[in-house]
PDB file of C-alpha atoms in Angstrom:
ATOM      1  CA  MET Q   1       0.222   0.106  -0.429  1.00  0.00           C
ATOM      2  CA  ALA Q   2       1.288   3.298  -1.090  1.00  0.00           C
ATOM      3  CA  PHE Q   3      -0.392   5.494   1.664  1.00  0.00           C
ATOM      4  CA  GLU Q   4       0.198   3.006   4.583  1.00  0.00           C
ATOM      5  CA  PHE Q   5       1.829   6.229   6.188  1.00  0.00           C
ATOM      6  CA  LEU Q   6      -1.956   8.036   6.233  1.00  0.00           C
ATOM      7  CA  ALA Q   7      -3.138   4.997   8.356  1.00  0.00           C
ATOM      8  CA  PRO Q   8      -3.933   5.820  12.086  1.00  0.00           C
ATOM      9  CA  LYS Q   9      -1.559   4.048  14.272  1.00  0.00           C
ATOM     10  CA  LYS Q  10      -3.171   1.789  16.880  1.00  0.00           C
ATOM     11  CA  ALA Q  11      -1.722   2.186  20.585  1.00  0.00           C
ATOM     12  CA  GLY Q  12      -2.935   1.114  23.752  1.00  0.00           C
ATOM     13  CA  ILE Q  13      -1.154   2.837  26.971  1.00  0.00           C
ATOM     14  CA  ASP Q  14      -1.340   1.193  30.290  1.00  0.00           C
ATOM     15  CA  LEU Q  15      -1.089   4.654  33.099  1.00  0.00           C
ATOM     16  CA  GLY Q  16       0.142   3.146  35.550  1.00  0.00           C
ATOM     17  CA  THR Q  17       1.370   4.689  38.721  1.00  0.00           C
ATOM     18  CA  ALA Q  18       4.440   3.902  38.507  1.00  0.00           C
ATOM     19  CA  ASN Q  19       5.320   3.251  35.212  1.00  0.00           C
ATOM     20  CA  ILE Q  20       3.446   3.541  31.750  1.00  0.00           C
ATOM     21  CA  LEU Q  21       3.419   1.131  28.777  1.00  0.00           C
ATOM     22  CA  VAL Q  22       3.122   2.227  25.234  1.00  0.00           C
ATOM     23  CA  TYR Q  23       1.671  -0.588  23.370  1.00  0.00           C
ATOM     24  CA  VAL Q  24       1.900   0.281  19.206  1.00  0.00           C
ATOM     25  CA  LYS Q  25      -0.109  -2.960  16.809  1.00  0.00           C
ATOM     26  CA  GLY Q  26       2.676  -4.034  15.166  1.00  0.00           C
ATOM     27  CA  GLN Q  27       5.592  -3.188  16.541  1.00  0.00           C
ATOM     28  CA  GLY Q  28       5.063  -4.297  20.625  1.00  0.00           C
ATOM     29  CA  ILE Q  29       5.883  -2.231  23.373  1.00  0.00           C
ATOM     30  CA  VAL Q  30       7.750   0.858  22.325  1.00  0.00           C
ATOM     31  CA  VAL Q  31       7.922   2.558  25.549  1.00  0.00           C
ATOM     32  CA  ASN Q  32       8.213   1.923  29.649  1.00  0.00           C
ATOM     33  CA  GLU Q  33       8.883   4.603  31.264  1.00  0.00           C
ATOM     34  CA  PRO Q  34       8.118   5.905  34.718  1.00  0.00           C
ATOM     35  CA  SER Q  35       5.224   8.577  35.163  1.00  0.00           C
ATOM     36  CA  VAL Q  36       7.233  11.175  35.983  1.00  0.00           C
ATOM     37  CA  VAL Q  37       7.111  14.375  35.610  1.00  0.00           C
ATOM     38  CA  ALA Q  38       9.033  17.661  35.791  1.00  0.00           C
ATOM     39  CA  ARG Q  39       7.342  20.700  35.632  1.00  0.00           C
ATOM     40  CA  HIS Q  40       8.373  24.901  36.528  1.00  0.00           C
ATOM     41  CA  ASN Q  41       6.465  26.270  39.289  1.00  0.00           C
ATOM     42  CA  ARG Q  42       5.930  29.548  38.207  1.00  0.00           C
ATOM     43  CA  ASP Q  43       4.383  28.825  35.061  1.00  0.00           C
ATOM     44  CA  ASN Q  44       3.961  25.161  35.470  1.00  0.00           C
ATOM     45  CA  ALA Q  45       5.690  24.687  31.739  1.00  0.00           C
ATOM     46  CA  ILE Q  46       6.824  20.787  31.531  1.00  0.00           C
ATOM     47  CA  MET Q  47      10.644  20.750  31.991  1.00  0.00           C
ATOM     48  CA  ALA Q  48      10.727  16.928  31.592  1.00  0.00           C
ATOM     49  CA  VAL Q  49       9.271  13.377  31.179  1.00  0.00           C
ATOM     50  CA  GLY Q  50       9.855  10.124  32.249  1.00  0.00           C
ATOM     51  CA  ASN Q  51      13.148   8.658  32.453  1.00  0.00           C
ATOM     52  CA  GLU Q  52      14.371  12.706  32.049  1.00  0.00           C
ATOM     53  CA  ALA Q  53      12.406  13.516  35.024  1.00  0.00           C
ATOM     54  CA  ARG Q  54      13.478  10.567  37.297  1.00  0.00           C
ATOM     55  CA  ALA Q  55      17.280  11.303  36.247  1.00  0.00           C
ATOM     56  CA  MET Q  56      16.254  15.274  37.925  1.00  0.00           C
ATOM     57  CA  GLN Q  57      14.639  13.941  40.682  1.00  0.00           C
ATOM     58  CA  GLY Q  58      16.419  15.209  43.840  1.00  0.00           C
ATOM     59  CA  ARG Q  59      18.277  17.228  41.704  1.00  0.00           C
ATOM     60  CA  THR Q  60      16.458  20.012  41.249  1.00  0.00           C
ATOM     61  CA  PRO Q  61      16.165  23.807  42.445  1.00  0.00           C
ATOM     62  CA  GLY Q  62      13.386  24.950  44.114  1.00  0.00           C
ATOM     63  CA  SER Q  63      11.741  26.137  40.961  1.00  0.00           C
ATOM     64  CA  ILE Q  64      11.250  22.916  39.650  1.00  0.00           C
ATOM     65  CA  SER Q  65       9.221  20.106  40.978  1.00  0.00           C
ATOM     66  CA  VAL Q  66       9.222  15.841  40.123  1.00  0.00           C
ATOM     67  CA  ILE Q  67       5.939  14.792  40.635  1.00  0.00           C
ATOM     68  CA  ARG Q  68       3.994  11.542  39.669  1.00  0.00           C
ATOM     69  CA  PRO Q  69       0.791  12.618  37.836  1.00  0.00           C
ATOM     70  CA  MET Q  70      -1.117   9.495  39.147  1.00  0.00           C
ATOM     71  CA  ARG Q  71      -2.145   8.263  42.262  1.00  0.00           C
ATOM     72  CA  ASP Q  72      -3.694   4.662  42.895  1.00  0.00           C
ATOM     73  CA  GLY Q  73      -4.241   4.787  38.704  1.00  0.00           C
ATOM     74  CA  VAL Q  74      -6.211   7.444  38.659  1.00  0.00           C
ATOM     75  CA  ILE Q  75      -5.268  11.228  37.861  1.00  0.00           C
ATOM     76  CA  ALA Q  76      -4.152  13.006  40.662  1.00  0.00           C
ATOM     77  CA  ASP Q  77      -2.871  15.916  38.351  1.00  0.00           C
ATOM     78  CA  TYR Q  78      -5.120  16.512  35.245  1.00  0.00           C
ATOM     79  CA  LEU Q  79      -2.654  19.326  33.525  1.00  0.00           C
ATOM     80  CA  THR Q  80       0.151  17.426  34.198  1.00  0.00           C
ATOM     81  CA  THR Q  81      -1.323  13.841  33.389  1.00  0.00           C
ATOM     82  CA  GLU Q  82      -2.418  15.916  30.016  1.00  0.00           C
ATOM     83  CA  ALA Q  83       0.825  16.942  29.257  1.00  0.00           C
ATOM     84  CA  MET Q  84       2.704  13.600  29.807  1.00  0.00           C
ATOM     85  CA  LEU Q  85       0.032  11.898  27.322  1.00  0.00           C
ATOM     86  CA  ARG Q  86       1.138  14.324  24.819  1.00  0.00           C
ATOM     87  CA  TYR Q  87       4.560  13.413  25.115  1.00  0.00           C
ATOM     88  CA  PHE Q  88       3.687   9.645  24.950  1.00  0.00           C
ATOM     89  CA  ILE Q  89       1.127  10.447  21.447  1.00  0.00           C
ATOM     90  CA  GLY Q  90       4.181  12.322  20.564  1.00  0.00           C
ATOM     91  CA  LEU Q  91       6.526   9.597  20.834  1.00  0.00           C
ATOM     92  CA  ILE Q  92       3.995   7.112  19.213  1.00  0.00           C
ATOM     93  CA  THR Q  93       2.998   9.426  15.569  1.00  0.00           C
ATOM     94  CA  GLY Q  94       6.148  10.884  15.324  1.00  0.00           C
ATOM     95  CA  ARG Q  95       6.833  14.937  14.589  1.00  0.00           C
ATOM     96  CA  PHE Q  96       4.072  15.285  12.321  1.00  0.00           C
ATOM     97  CA  ASN Q  97       0.753  13.455  13.195  1.00  0.00           C
ATOM     98  CA  LEU Q  98      -1.642  14.392  10.683  1.00  0.00           C
ATOM     99  CA  ILE Q  99      -3.610  12.016  11.738  1.00  0.00           C
ATOM    100  CA  ARG Q 100      -4.819  11.197  15.310  1.00  0.00           C
ATOM    101  CA  PRO Q 101      -3.318   7.793  16.395  1.00  0.00           C
ATOM    102  CA  GLU Q 102      -6.732   5.456  17.739  1.00  0.00           C
ATOM    103  CA  VAL Q 103      -5.732   4.942  21.361  1.00  0.00           C
ATOM    104  CA  MET Q 104      -7.019   2.593  23.962  1.00  0.00           C
ATOM    105  CA  VAL Q 105      -6.435   3.418  27.694  1.00  0.00           C
ATOM    106  CA  THR Q 106      -6.756   1.296  30.662  1.00  0.00           C
ATOM    107  CA  VAL Q 107      -8.000   2.040  34.278  1.00  0.00           C
ATOM    108  CA  PRO Q 108      -8.031   0.149  36.810  1.00  0.00           C
ATOM    109  CA  ALA Q 109     -11.048  -1.556  38.021  1.00  0.00           C
ATOM    110  CA  GLY Q 110     -12.626   0.478  41.057  1.00  0.00           C
ATOM    111  CA  VAL Q 111     -12.919   3.932  39.020  1.00  0.00           C
ATOM    112  CA  THR Q 112     -15.776   5.959  39.192  1.00  0.00           C
ATOM    113  CA  SER Q 113     -17.434   7.738  36.232  1.00  0.00           C
ATOM    114  CA  VAL Q 114     -15.635  10.210  37.115  1.00  0.00           C
ATOM    115  CA  GLU Q 115     -12.391   9.599  36.808  1.00  0.00           C
ATOM    116  CA  GLN Q 116     -13.088   7.527  33.749  1.00  0.00           C
ATOM    117  CA  ARG Q 117     -14.178  10.758  32.347  1.00  0.00           C
ATOM    118  CA  ALA Q 118     -11.004  12.200  32.987  1.00  0.00           C
ATOM    119  CA  VAL Q 119      -8.861   9.901  31.857  1.00  0.00           C
ATOM    120  CA  ARG Q 120     -10.826  10.063  28.694  1.00  0.00           C
ATOM    121  CA  ASP Q 121     -10.823  13.515  27.580  1.00  0.00           C
ATOM    122  CA  ALA Q 122      -6.523  13.437  28.617  1.00  0.00           C
ATOM    123  CA  ALA Q 123      -6.251  11.247  26.156  1.00  0.00           C
ATOM    124  CA  GLU Q 124      -8.275  12.830  23.340  1.00  0.00           C
ATOM    125  CA  GLN Q 125      -6.742  16.085  24.402  1.00  0.00           C
ATOM    126  CA  ALA Q 126      -3.541  14.712  24.284  1.00  0.00           C
ATOM    127  CA  GLY Q 127      -4.575  13.857  20.819  1.00  0.00           C
ATOM    128  CA  ALA Q 128      -5.957  10.417  20.622  1.00  0.00           C
ATOM    129  CA  ARG Q 129      -8.405   9.882  18.198  1.00  0.00           C
ATOM    130  CA  LYS Q 130     -12.523  10.336  19.879  1.00  0.00           C
ATOM    131  CA  PRO Q 131     -13.502   8.698  21.398  1.00  0.00           C
ATOM    132  CA  ALA Q 132     -10.473   7.259  23.210  1.00  0.00           C
ATOM    133  CA  PRO Q 133     -11.983   3.765  24.999  1.00  0.00           C
ATOM    134  CA  LEU Q 134     -11.250   2.949  28.444  1.00  0.00           C
ATOM    135  CA  VAL Q 135     -10.472  -1.262  29.066  1.00  0.00           C
ATOM    136  CA  PRO Q 136     -10.327  -2.212  32.850  1.00  0.00           C
ATOM    137  CA  GLU Q 137      -7.138  -3.635  34.073  1.00  0.00           C
ATOM    138  CA  PRO Q 138      -8.119  -6.708  35.032  1.00  0.00           C
ATOM    139  CA  LEU Q 139      -9.589  -7.182  31.378  1.00  0.00           C
ATOM    140  CA  ALA Q 140      -6.702  -5.878  29.570  1.00  0.00           C
ATOM    141  CA  ALA Q 141      -4.498  -8.747  32.062  1.00  0.00           C
ATOM    142  CA  GLY Q 142      -6.931 -11.605  31.232  1.00  0.00           C
ATOM    143  CA  ILE Q 143      -6.543 -10.873  26.916  1.00  0.00           C
ATOM    144  CA  ARG Q 144      -2.729 -10.485  27.701  1.00  0.00           C
ATOM    145  CA  ALA Q 145      -2.867 -14.187  29.587  1.00  0.00           C
ATOM    146  CA  ARG Q 146      -4.865 -15.421  27.674  1.00  0.00           C
ATOM    147  CA  ILE Q 147      -7.489 -16.181  29.556  1.00  0.00           C
ATOM    148  CA  PRO Q 148     -11.010 -17.450  27.739  1.00  0.00           C
ATOM    149  CA  LEU Q 149     -13.325 -14.339  29.333  1.00  0.00           C
ATOM    150  CA  GLY Q 150     -16.474 -15.930  27.681  1.00  0.00           C
ATOM    151  CA  ALA Q 151     -15.563 -19.472  29.346  1.00  0.00           C
ATOM    152  CA  PRO Q 152     -18.207 -19.463  32.553  1.00  0.00           C
ATOM    153  CA  ARG Q 153     -14.852 -20.522  34.898  1.00  0.00           C
ATOM    154  CA  GLY Q 154     -13.061 -17.830  37.285  1.00  0.00           C
ATOM    155  CA  HIS Q 155      -9.400 -17.344  36.960  1.00  0.00           C
ATOM    156  CA  THR Q 156      -7.233 -15.380  38.942  1.00  0.00           C
ATOM    157  CA  ILE Q 157      -4.750 -12.957  37.888  1.00  0.00           C
ATOM    158  CA  VAL Q 158      -2.374 -11.932  40.202  1.00  0.00           C
TER     159      VAL Q 158
END
């Protein structure tokens, strides 16, 4: 296909409290970085994301804070999470993102509808195609473990 670059990329993002995993269909896991963001306290400008921000932890002046915008699998700081998602979606699409990628985002099983809406809105504002579907983490783990989800049997995922 001559215009394969125009096809939207399909990706899955696991927004974890400690690490963020980004899976791109056909490429596998392309990003495995800590969910850490360094931002300037005065104007909230993002200085670094992921591994680069973690390297700054404990070595920054008082004007720069290194924070984790996710707590217990949900968004604690919406604007910082949106900037972090924009950074990781930018890694998927490259420099020129003419077509927004199709992104699925995992959420913990017990999140409220307000928290789900915050994750979906953050993904869409960061550059994902609308609507950004959400997948419960236990369901995603079951799919990855190749558990027959339609079977009338119980399974435990640890």
